[in-house]
mmCIF file of C-alpha atoms in Angstrom:
data_model
loop_
_atom_site.group_PDB
_atom_site.id
_atom_site.type_symbol
_atom_site.label_atom_id
_atom_site.label_comp_id
_atom_site.label_asym_id
_atom_site.label_seq_id
_atom_site.Cartn_x
_atom_site.Cartn_y
_atom_site.Cartn_z
ATOM 1 C CA MET H 145 99.919 -49.948 -72.949
ATOM 2 C CA THR H 146 98.219 -47.287 -70.867
ATOM 3 C CA SER H 147 98.206 -43.771 -72.375
ATOM 4 C CA PHE H 148 97.906 -40.448 -70.609
ATOM 5 C CA THR H 149 96.693 -37.115 -71.910
ATOM 6 C CA ARG H 150 98.876 -34.119 -71.198
ATOM 7 C CA ARG H 151 96.028 -32.627 -69.205
ATOM 8 C CA GLY H 152 95.629 -35.835 -67.162
ATOM 9 C CA PHE H 153 99.350 -36.001 -66.453
ATOM 10 C CA VAL H 154 99.472 -32.404 -65.269
ATOM 11 C CA ALA H 155 96.473 -32.936 -62.952
ATOM 12 C CA SER H 156 98.035 -36.063 -61.504
ATOM 13 C CA ALA H 157 101.380 -34.364 -60.934
ATOM 14 C CA SER H 158 99.683 -31.405 -59.265
ATOM 15 C CA THR H 159 97.822 -33.762 -56.944
ATOM 16 C CA VAL H 160 101.017 -35.546 -55.944
ATOM 17 C CA LEU H 161 102.790 -32.217 -55.412
ATOM 18 C CA ALA H 162 99.942 -30.885 -53.288
ATOM 19 C CA SER H 163 99.949 -34.043 -51.187
ATOM 20 C CA SER H 164 103.687 -33.817 -50.623
ATOM 21 C CA VAL H 165 103.443 -30.186 -49.617
ATOM 22 C CA VAL H 166 100.882 -30.813 -46.887
ATOM 23 C CA GLY H 167 102.410 -34.169 -45.891
ATOM 24 C CA LEU H 168 99.352 -36.278 -46.801
ATOM 25 C CA LYS H 169 99.382 -39.882 -47.919
ATOM 26 C CA PRO H 170 97.667 -40.780 -51.211
ATOM 27 C CA SER H 171 94.044 -41.853 -50.742
ATOM 28 C CA PHE H 172 93.059 -45.407 -51.644
ATOM 29 C CA SER H 173 89.333 -44.746 -51.323
ATOM 30 C CA GLN H 174 87.411 -46.340 -54.177
ATOM 31 C CA SER H 175 83.721 -46.549 -54.930
ATOM 32 C CA ASN H 176 83.906 -49.848 -56.861
ATOM 33 C CA TYR H 177 85.825 -51.802 -54.205
ATOM 34 C CA PRO H 178 86.560 -54.660 -54.568
ATOM 35 C CA ASN H 179 87.205 -55.083 -58.265
ATOM 36 C CA ARG H 180 90.013 -57.644 -58.048
ATOM 37 C CA PRO H 181 91.090 -60.553 -55.776
ATOM 38 C CA ILE H 182 91.719 -59.998 -52.073
ATOM 39 C CA THR H 183 94.574 -61.612 -50.137
ATOM 40 C CA LEU H 184 93.800 -62.815 -46.620
ATOM 41 C CA ILE H 185 97.023 -63.422 -44.679
ATOM 42 C CA CYS H 186 97.072 -66.183 -42.071
ATOM 43 C CA PRO H 187 100.073 -65.874 -39.700
ATOM 44 C CA TRP H 188 100.034 -69.585 -38.864
ATOM 45 C CA GLY H 189 100.542 -72.791 -40.822
ATOM 46 C CA ALA H 190 98.104 -74.790 -42.909
ATOM 47 C CA GLY H 191 95.984 -77.359 -41.113
ATOM 48 C CA GLY H 192 95.667 -75.612 -37.753
ATOM 49 C CA GLY H 193 92.689 -73.921 -36.153
ATOM 50 C CA THR H 194 93.708 -70.437 -37.311
ATOM 51 C CA ASP H 195 94.179 -71.632 -40.890
ATOM 52 C CA ALA H 196 90.793 -73.382 -40.823
ATOM 53 C CA THR H 197 89.112 -70.242 -39.484
ATOM 54 C CA ALA H 198 90.789 -68.055 -42.116
ATOM 55 C CA ARG H 199 89.676 -70.386 -44.907
ATOM 56 C CA ILE H 200 86.007 -70.534 -43.911
ATOM 57 C CA ILE H 201 85.967 -66.732 -43.598
ATOM 58 C CA GLY H 202 87.625 -66.375 -47.009
ATOM 59 C CA GLN H 203 85.263 -68.891 -48.591
ATOM 60 C CA VAL H 204 82.119 -67.088 -47.448
ATOM 61 C CA MET H 205 83.625 -63.665 -48.247
ATOM 62 C CA GLU H 206 84.092 -64.826 -51.839
ATOM 63 C CA GLN H 207 80.416 -65.721 -52.075
ATOM 64 C CA LYS H 208 79.336 -62.353 -50.697
ATOM 65 C CA LEU H 209 81.787 -60.146 -52.634
ATOM 66 C CA GLY H 210 81.923 -61.935 -55.964
ATOM 67 C CA GLN H 211 85.722 -61.712 -55.952
ATOM 68 C CA PRO H 212 88.336 -64.368 -55.075
ATOM 69 C CA VAL H 213 89.679 -64.236 -51.517
ATOM 70 C CA ASN H 214 93.028 -66.018 -51.433
ATOM 71 C CA VAL H 215 94.248 -67.266 -48.054
ATOM 72 C CA VAL H 216 98.053 -67.037 -47.862
ATOM 73 C CA ASN H 217 99.958 -68.602 -44.967
ATOM 74 C CA ARG H 218 102.843 -66.347 -43.911
ATOM 75 C CA THR H 219 104.532 -68.285 -41.129
ATOM 76 C CA GLY H 220 107.657 -67.817 -39.063
ATOM 77 C CA GLY H 221 108.932 -66.060 -35.987
ATOM 78 C CA ASN H 222 106.164 -67.505 -33.803
ATOM 79 C CA GLY H 223 103.614 -65.381 -35.639
ATOM 80 C CA VAL H 224 105.747 -62.284 -36.165
ATOM 81 C CA VAL H 225 106.216 -62.760 -39.937
ATOM 82 C CA GLY H 226 102.527 -62.988 -40.779
ATOM 83 C CA HIS H 227 101.445 -60.210 -38.448
ATOM 84 C CA ALA H 228 104.183 -57.964 -39.883
ATOM 85 C CA ALA H 229 102.983 -58.701 -43.423
ATOM 86 C CA ILE H 230 99.454 -57.562 -42.525
ATOM 87 C CA SER H 231 100.727 -54.380 -40.900
ATOM 88 C CA SER H 232 103.024 -53.428 -43.790
ATOM 89 C CA ALA H 233 100.527 -54.096 -46.604
ATOM 90 C CA THR H 234 99.272 -51.293 -48.849
ATOM 91 C CA PRO H 235 96.168 -49.828 -47.153
ATOM 92 C CA ASP H 236 93.815 -50.322 -50.093
ATOM 93 C CA GLY H 237 91.746 -53.234 -48.775
ATOM 94 C CA TYR H 238 93.246 -55.827 -51.088
ATOM 95 C CA THR H 239 95.481 -57.301 -48.379
ATOM 96 C CA ILE H 240 93.929 -57.982 -44.989
ATOM 97 C CA GLY H 241 94.687 -60.610 -42.391
ATOM 98 C CA LEU H 242 93.587 -62.709 -39.462
ATOM 99 C CA LEU H 243 95.108 -61.338 -36.265
ATOM 100 C CA THR H 244 95.492 -63.764 -33.364
ATOM 101 C CA VAL H 245 95.952 -63.327 -29.622
ATOM 102 C CA GLU H 246 99.715 -63.457 -30.090
ATOM 103 C CA ILE H 247 99.689 -59.838 -31.317
ATOM 104 C CA ALA H 248 98.895 -58.932 -27.701
ATOM 105 C CA MET H 249 101.804 -61.053 -26.470
ATOM 106 C CA MET H 250 104.765 -60.820 -28.833
ATOM 107 C CA HIS H 251 105.855 -57.276 -28.022
ATOM 108 C CA TRP H 252 105.868 -58.065 -24.278
ATOM 109 C CA GLN H 253 108.299 -60.872 -25.081
ATOM 110 C CA GLY H 254 110.565 -58.532 -27.028
ATOM 111 C CA MET H 255 109.892 -60.315 -30.327
ATOM 112 C CA THR H 256 108.510 -57.335 -32.259
ATOM 113 C CA GLU H 257 107.398 -53.733 -31.902
ATOM 114 C CA LEU H 258 103.991 -54.569 -33.380
ATOM 115 C CA THR H 259 100.997 -54.119 -31.078
ATOM 116 C CA PRO H 260 97.207 -54.169 -31.632
ATOM 117 C CA LYS H 261 97.470 -50.452 -32.440
ATOM 118 C CA SER H 262 99.549 -51.278 -35.537
ATOM 119 C CA TYR H 263 96.365 -52.176 -37.468
ATOM 120 C CA THR H 264 92.956 -51.023 -38.591
ATOM 121 C CA PRO H 265 90.616 -53.315 -36.607
ATOM 122 C CA LEU H 266 87.683 -54.633 -38.629
ATOM 123 C CA ALA H 267 85.952 -57.505 -36.835
ATOM 124 C CA LEU H 268 86.467 -59.950 -33.996
ATOM 125 C CA MET H 269 85.264 -63.367 -35.204
ATOM 126 C CA ASN H 270 86.280 -66.033 -32.694
ATOM 127 C CA VAL H 271 87.069 -66.398 -28.988
ATOM 128 C CA ASP H 272 87.942 -69.644 -27.206
ATOM 129 C CA ALA H 273 88.254 -69.582 -23.450
ATOM 130 C CA PRO H 274 90.503 -71.918 -21.482
ATOM 131 C CA ALA H 275 89.070 -74.797 -19.535
ATOM 132 C CA ILE H 276 90.711 -76.717 -16.688
ATOM 133 C CA GLN H 277 91.281 -80.409 -17.413
ATOM 134 C CA VAL H 278 92.393 -83.158 -15.032
ATOM 135 C CA LYS H 279 92.840 -86.900 -15.431
ATOM 136 C CA ALA H 280 89.604 -88.894 -15.673
ATOM 137 C CA ASP H 281 90.242 -90.718 -12.394
ATOM 138 C CA SER H 282 91.366 -87.560 -10.579
ATOM 139 C CA PRO H 283 89.833 -87.240 -7.093
ATOM 140 C CA TYR H 284 88.666 -83.689 -7.832
ATOM 141 C CA LYS H 285 84.941 -83.584 -8.586
ATOM 142 C CA ASN H 286 84.758 -79.872 -9.321
ATOM 143 C CA ILE H 287 86.955 -76.806 -9.776
ATOM 144 C CA LYS H 288 86.591 -75.704 -6.155
ATOM 145 C CA GLU H 289 88.030 -78.994 -4.904
ATOM 146 C CA LEU H 290 90.973 -78.575 -7.264
ATOM 147 C CA ALA H 291 91.487 -74.971 -6.133
ATOM 148 C CA ASP H 292 91.498 -76.064 -2.492
ATOM 149 C CA ALA H 293 94.045 -78.787 -3.286
ATOM 150 C CA ILE H 294 96.285 -76.298 -5.100
ATOM 151 C CA LYS H 295 96.193 -73.922 -2.131
ATOM 152 C CA ALA H 296 97.009 -76.752 0.281
ATOM 153 C CA ALA H 297 99.892 -78.132 -1.800
ATOM 154 C CA PRO H 298 103.428 -76.802 -1.413
ATOM 155 C CA PRO H 299 104.678 -74.663 -4.318
ATOM 156 C CA GLY H 300 105.755 -76.756 -7.289
ATOM 157 C CA LYS H 301 104.164 -80.014 -6.175
ATOM 158 C CA LEU H 302 101.387 -79.888 -8.761
ATOM 159 C CA LYS H 303 102.363 -79.613 -12.416
ATOM 160 C CA ALA H 304 100.582 -78.243 -15.468
ATOM 161 C CA SER H 305 101.224 -78.146 -19.219
ATOM 162 C CA GLY H 306 99.576 -77.390 -22.559
ATOM 163 C CA THR H 307 101.850 -74.963 -24.411
ATOM 164 C CA GLY H 308 105.323 -73.481 -24.298
ATOM 165 C CA GLN H 309 106.656 -71.298 -21.509
ATOM 166 C CA GLY H 310 104.799 -67.991 -21.681
ATOM 167 C CA GLY H 311 102.201 -69.340 -24.129
ATOM 168 C CA ILE H 312 98.536 -68.432 -23.956
ATOM 169 C CA TRP H 313 97.478 -71.376 -21.769
ATOM 170 C CA HIS H 314 100.398 -70.813 -19.401
ATOM 171 C CA LEU H 315 99.200 -67.237 -18.963
ATOM 172 C CA ALA H 316 95.629 -68.429 -18.404
ATOM 173 C CA LEU H 317 96.878 -70.577 -15.519
ATOM 174 C CA VAL H 318 98.934 -67.684 -14.124
ATOM 175 C CA GLY H 319 95.843 -65.480 -14.128
ATOM 176 C CA TRP H 320 93.782 -68.094 -12.311
ATOM 177 C CA LEU H 321 96.479 -68.696 -9.699
ATOM 178 C CA GLN H 322 96.720 -64.961 -9.063
ATOM 179 C CA SER H 323 92.950 -64.775 -8.571
ATOM 180 C CA LEU H 324 93.369 -67.455 -5.881
ATOM 181 C CA GLY H 325 95.949 -65.273 -4.124
ATOM 182 C CA LEU H 326 98.832 -67.544 -5.133
ATOM 183 C CA GLN H 327 102.181 -66.886 -6.787
ATOM 184 C CA PRO H 328 102.320 -67.428 -10.581
ATOM 185 C CA ASN H 329 104.671 -70.405 -10.165
ATOM 186 C CA HIS H 330 102.746 -72.119 -7.349
ATOM 187 C CA VAL H 331 101.835 -74.770 -9.945
ATOM 188 C CA ALA H 332 104.964 -75.743 -11.887
ATOM 189 C CA TRP H 333 104.698 -75.252 -15.634
ATOM 190 C CA VAL H 334 106.041 -78.041 -17.874
ATOM 191 C CA PRO H 335 106.520 -76.646 -21.414
ATOM 192 C CA SER H 336 105.076 -78.664 -24.295
ATOM 193 C CA ASN H 337 104.565 -78.260 -28.027
ATOM 194 C CA GLY H 338 100.852 -77.680 -27.599
ATOM 195 C CA ALA H 339 97.669 -78.831 -25.938
ATOM 196 C CA ALA H 340 97.624 -82.267 -27.610
ATOM 197 C CA PRO H 341 100.919 -83.504 -26.105
ATOM 198 C CA GLY H 342 99.949 -81.828 -22.840
ATOM 199 C CA MET H 343 96.702 -83.818 -22.740
ATOM 200 C CA GLN H 344 98.630 -87.009 -23.503
ATOM 201 C CA ASP H 345 100.949 -86.331 -20.566
ATOM 202 C CA LEU H 346 97.905 -85.676 -18.389
ATOM 203 C CA ALA H 347 96.278 -88.976 -19.343
ATOM 204 C CA ALA H 348 99.567 -90.785 -18.685
ATOM 205 C CA GLY H 349 99.798 -89.271 -15.202
ATOM 206 C CA GLY H 350 102.894 -87.161 -15.831
ATOM 207 C CA ILE H 351 101.167 -83.877 -14.985
ATOM 208 C CA ASP H 352 98.122 -82.848 -12.970
ATOM 209 C CA ILE H 353 96.413 -80.041 -14.892
ATOM 210 C CA VAL H 354 96.019 -78.866 -18.487
ATOM 211 C CA PRO H 355 94.465 -75.444 -19.078
ATOM 212 C CA CYS H 356 93.451 -75.359 -22.751
ATOM 213 C CA SER H 357 90.366 -74.871 -24.894
ATOM 214 C CA LEU H 358 87.632 -77.496 -24.815
ATOM 215 C CA PRO H 359 87.999 -78.343 -28.534
ATOM 216 C CA GLU H 360 91.674 -79.154 -27.908
ATOM 217 C CA ALA H 361 90.811 -81.308 -24.899
ATOM 218 C CA ARG H 362 87.907 -83.067 -26.576
ATOM 219 C CA PRO H 363 89.742 -86.135 -27.971
ATOM 220 C CA MET H 364 90.960 -87.185 -24.497
ATOM 221 C CA ILE H 365 87.644 -86.300 -22.873
ATOM 222 C CA ASP H 366 85.701 -88.339 -25.460
ATOM 223 C CA ALA H 367 88.137 -91.226 -24.950
ATOM 224 C CA GLY H 368 87.330 -91.221 -21.229
ATOM 225 C CA ARG H 369 90.906 -90.400 -20.242
ATOM 226 C CA ALA H 370 90.358 -86.832 -19.024
ATOM 227 C CA LYS H 371 87.607 -84.619 -17.668
ATOM 228 C CA SER H 372 87.020 -80.891 -17.687
ATOM 229 C CA LEU H 373 86.142 -79.259 -14.382
ATOM 230 C CA ALA H 374 85.296 -75.753 -15.617
ATOM 231 C CA ILE H 375 85.506 -73.336 -18.491
ATOM 232 C CA LEU H 376 86.963 -69.928 -17.638
ATOM 233 C CA ALA H 377 84.286 -67.952 -19.460
ATOM 234 C CA PRO H 378 81.100 -66.059 -18.585
ATOM 235 C CA GLU H 379 78.912 -68.648 -20.344
ATOM 236 C CA ARG H 380 79.034 -72.362 -21.046
ATOM 237 C CA ASN H 381 80.184 -73.588 -24.455
ATOM 238 C CA PRO H 382 77.069 -74.887 -26.290
ATOM 239 C CA GLN H 383 79.105 -77.800 -27.644
ATOM 240 C CA PHE H 384 80.062 -78.800 -24.078
ATOM 241 C CA PRO H 385 76.894 -78.013 -22.102
ATOM 242 C CA ASN H 386 77.842 -80.214 -19.145
ATOM 243 C CA VAL H 387 81.033 -78.269 -18.386
ATOM 244 C CA PRO H 388 80.163 -75.520 -15.881
ATOM 245 C CA THR H 389 81.788 -72.111 -15.880
ATOM 246 C CA LEU H 390 84.252 -71.006 -13.241
ATOM 247 C CA ASP H 391 81.894 -68.123 -12.498
ATOM 248 C CA GLU H 392 79.113 -70.556 -11.597
ATOM 249 C CA GLN H 393 81.262 -72.363 -9.048
ATOM 250 C CA MET H 394 83.616 -69.722 -7.654
ATOM 251 C CA GLY H 395 82.269 -66.318 -8.670
ATOM 252 C CA PRO H 396 83.226 -63.849 -11.432
ATOM 253 C CA HIS H 397 86.681 -64.262 -12.923
ATOM 254 C CA LYS H 398 88.469 -62.622 -15.833
ATOM 255 C CA SER H 399 90.645 -64.858 -17.951
ATOM 256 C CA VAL H 400 92.736 -64.714 -21.078
ATOM 257 C CA GLY H 401 91.927 -66.945 -24.008
ATOM 258 C CA VAL H 402 92.616 -67.346 -27.695
ATOM 259 C CA TRP H 403 90.907 -65.035 -30.169
ATOM 260 C CA ARG H 404 90.993 -64.285 -33.865
ATOM 261 C CA GLY H 405 89.825 -61.257 -35.814
ATOM 262 C CA ILE H 406 90.166 -59.597 -39.195
ATOM 263 C CA ALA H 407 92.203 -56.412 -39.567
ATOM 264 C CA GLY H 408 94.000 -54.384 -42.186
ATOM 265 C CA PRO H 409 97.036 -52.116 -42.156
ATOM 266 C CA LYS H 410 96.723 -48.673 -40.602
ATOM 267 C CA GLY H 411 95.291 -46.041 -42.915
ATOM 268 C CA LEU H 412 92.567 -48.209 -44.455
ATOM 269 C CA PRO H 413 90.006 -45.796 -46.007
ATOM 270 C CA ALA H 414 86.682 -45.440 -44.203
ATOM 271 C CA ASP H 415 84.571 -46.573 -47.165
ATOM 272 C CA VAL H 416 86.711 -49.701 -47.608
ATOM 273 C CA GLN H 417 86.456 -50.412 -43.881
ATOM 274 C CA ASP H 418 82.687 -50.125 -44.040
ATOM 275 C CA LYS H 419 82.464 -52.513 -46.998
ATOM 276 C CA LEU H 420 84.682 -55.084 -45.296
ATOM 277 C CA VAL H 421 82.880 -54.824 -41.956
ATOM 278 C CA ALA H 422 79.520 -55.319 -43.691
ATOM 279 C CA VAL H 423 80.678 -58.429 -45.519
ATOM 280 C CA LEU H 424 82.367 -59.833 -42.402
ATOM 281 C CA ARG H 425 79.097 -59.387 -40.517
ATOM 282 C CA ASP H 426 77.397 -61.351 -43.298
ATOM 283 C CA VAL H 427 80.060 -64.055 -42.909
ATOM 284 C CA TYR H 428 79.579 -64.150 -39.135
ATOM 285 C CA ASP H 429 75.800 -64.457 -39.494
ATOM 286 C CA SER H 430 75.978 -67.075 -42.250
ATOM 287 C CA LYS H 431 74.873 -70.656 -41.771
ATOM 288 C CA GLU H 432 78.150 -71.874 -43.257
ATOM 289 C CA TYR H 433 80.311 -70.061 -40.728
ATOM 290 C CA LYS H 434 78.203 -70.934 -37.692
ATOM 291 C CA GLU H 435 77.987 -74.620 -38.626
ATOM 292 C CA PHE H 436 81.708 -74.812 -39.375
ATOM 293 C CA MET H 437 82.729 -73.229 -36.082
ATOM 294 C CA SER H 438 80.202 -75.014 -33.885
ATOM 295 C CA GLY H 439 81.052 -78.346 -35.496
ATOM 296 C CA ARG H 440 84.593 -77.939 -34.190
ATOM 297 C CA GLY H 441 83.561 -76.518 -30.843
ATOM 298 C CA PHE H 442 85.069 -73.117 -31.665
ATOM 299 C CA GLY H 443 83.456 -70.160 -29.907
ATOM 300 C CA ILE H 444 82.230 -67.223 -31.949
ATOM 301 C CA GLN H 445 82.060 -63.618 -30.784
ATOM 302 C CA TRP H 446 81.440 -60.422 -32.724
ATOM 303 C CA ALA H 447 82.882 -56.956 -32.229
ATOM 304 C CA GLU H 448 83.462 -54.460 -35.007
ATOM 305 C CA LYS H 449 85.962 -51.686 -35.591
ATOM 306 C CA ALA H 450 86.375 -49.585 -32.424
ATOM 307 C CA ALA H 451 84.876 -52.304 -30.193
ATOM 308 C CA PHE H 452 87.324 -54.846 -31.612
ATOM 309 C CA GLY H 453 90.137 -52.371 -31.032
ATOM 310 C CA GLN H 454 89.080 -51.968 -27.405
ATOM 311 C CA PHE H 455 88.888 -55.753 -27.048
ATOM 312 C CA MET H 456 92.477 -56.068 -28.314
ATOM 313 C CA ASP H 457 93.680 -53.300 -26.017
ATOM 314 C CA GLU H 458 92.172 -55.090 -23.004
ATOM 315 C CA SER H 459 93.735 -58.374 -24.130
ATOM 316 C CA ASP H 460 97.082 -56.578 -24.461
ATOM 317 C CA ARG H 461 96.761 -55.185 -20.928
ATOM 318 C CA GLN H 462 95.875 -58.587 -19.480
ATOM 319 C CA MET H 463 98.745 -60.288 -21.283
ATOM 320 C CA GLY H 464 101.198 -57.686 -20.054
ATOM 321 C CA GLU H 465 100.079 -58.083 -16.452
ATOM 322 C CA ALA H 466 100.254 -61.872 -16.626
ATOM 323 C CA MET H 467 103.677 -61.901 -18.293
ATOM 324 C CA LYS H 468 105.118 -59.411 -15.823
ATOM 325 C CA ALA H 469 103.745 -61.407 -12.912
ATOM 326 C CA ALA H 470 105.280 -64.583 -14.295
ATOM 327 C CA GLY H 471 108.616 -62.900 -15.022
ATOM 328 C CA LEU H 472 108.182 -63.480 -18.752
ATOM 329 C CA ALA H 473 108.036 -59.878 -19.994
ATOM 330 C CA LYS H 474 111.156 -58.345 -21.481
ATOM 331 C CA ALA H 475 112.137 -54.842 -20.374
#
């Protein structure tokens, strides 16, 4: 049982009273952080790419901090449940989470009031750009030929898939079509439960285009049933060196893609932020993390604190523009 001296109790009560008078929140700053296990919330289910990324980050964090880092999957509401759990956690550094691109999408869809500004950004860890896939025996030899065919086709003739209506890859296609001067629905979108079934439909000839990440397309590409014409990114993916960028073939282009980064609730103390950012940089630079991510074809990209916050704000702006253009944003 913990005991308190009368003097200690009086000092503590005075501190609480003073804080309430000036409207301040209690400080969670601590010089010996961390001195107990950390929970890392993953807003998506076990076995997926986000879960795998969270677990390698947690594993290397444990090695660097000397404290357990427990990955907890908080699923539901298309990502809302897990993201809400990160935002509402006590801001002491013992509960952090892996934010995903959906935090820049869900509020536009009317699913939550959470936005990127609902968190203390710590570090961007992963970015995967979309690539444009067509059937292996498609007549299009490069992305420019496909773009010309899309422009020449009547609206709705060509079909694309790879996620649900308003999902990240749908928005990537919308952005590309807009850059071509076309309406967002010029290529009809066929909703699917993800990139894998979309790629299967592509190989079977049911659709014409799948915009998704190269790691997701890889099984069908390796099987010789699909080919990638371009990656919508400034640089080629080192794991897919033969896939040119859209920029190389058609000039500079901004595109949305999937990303993942570590954040905490708002109000995280500065010294705790600094400790977490330092260890996350060690994770990012580690051989274990780089080999794990590159082995799966996942892209890695670093931005810390304010830079990560700016990255999320830009992603939020892009998502809003794309959703409004496609008629998918709720008032």
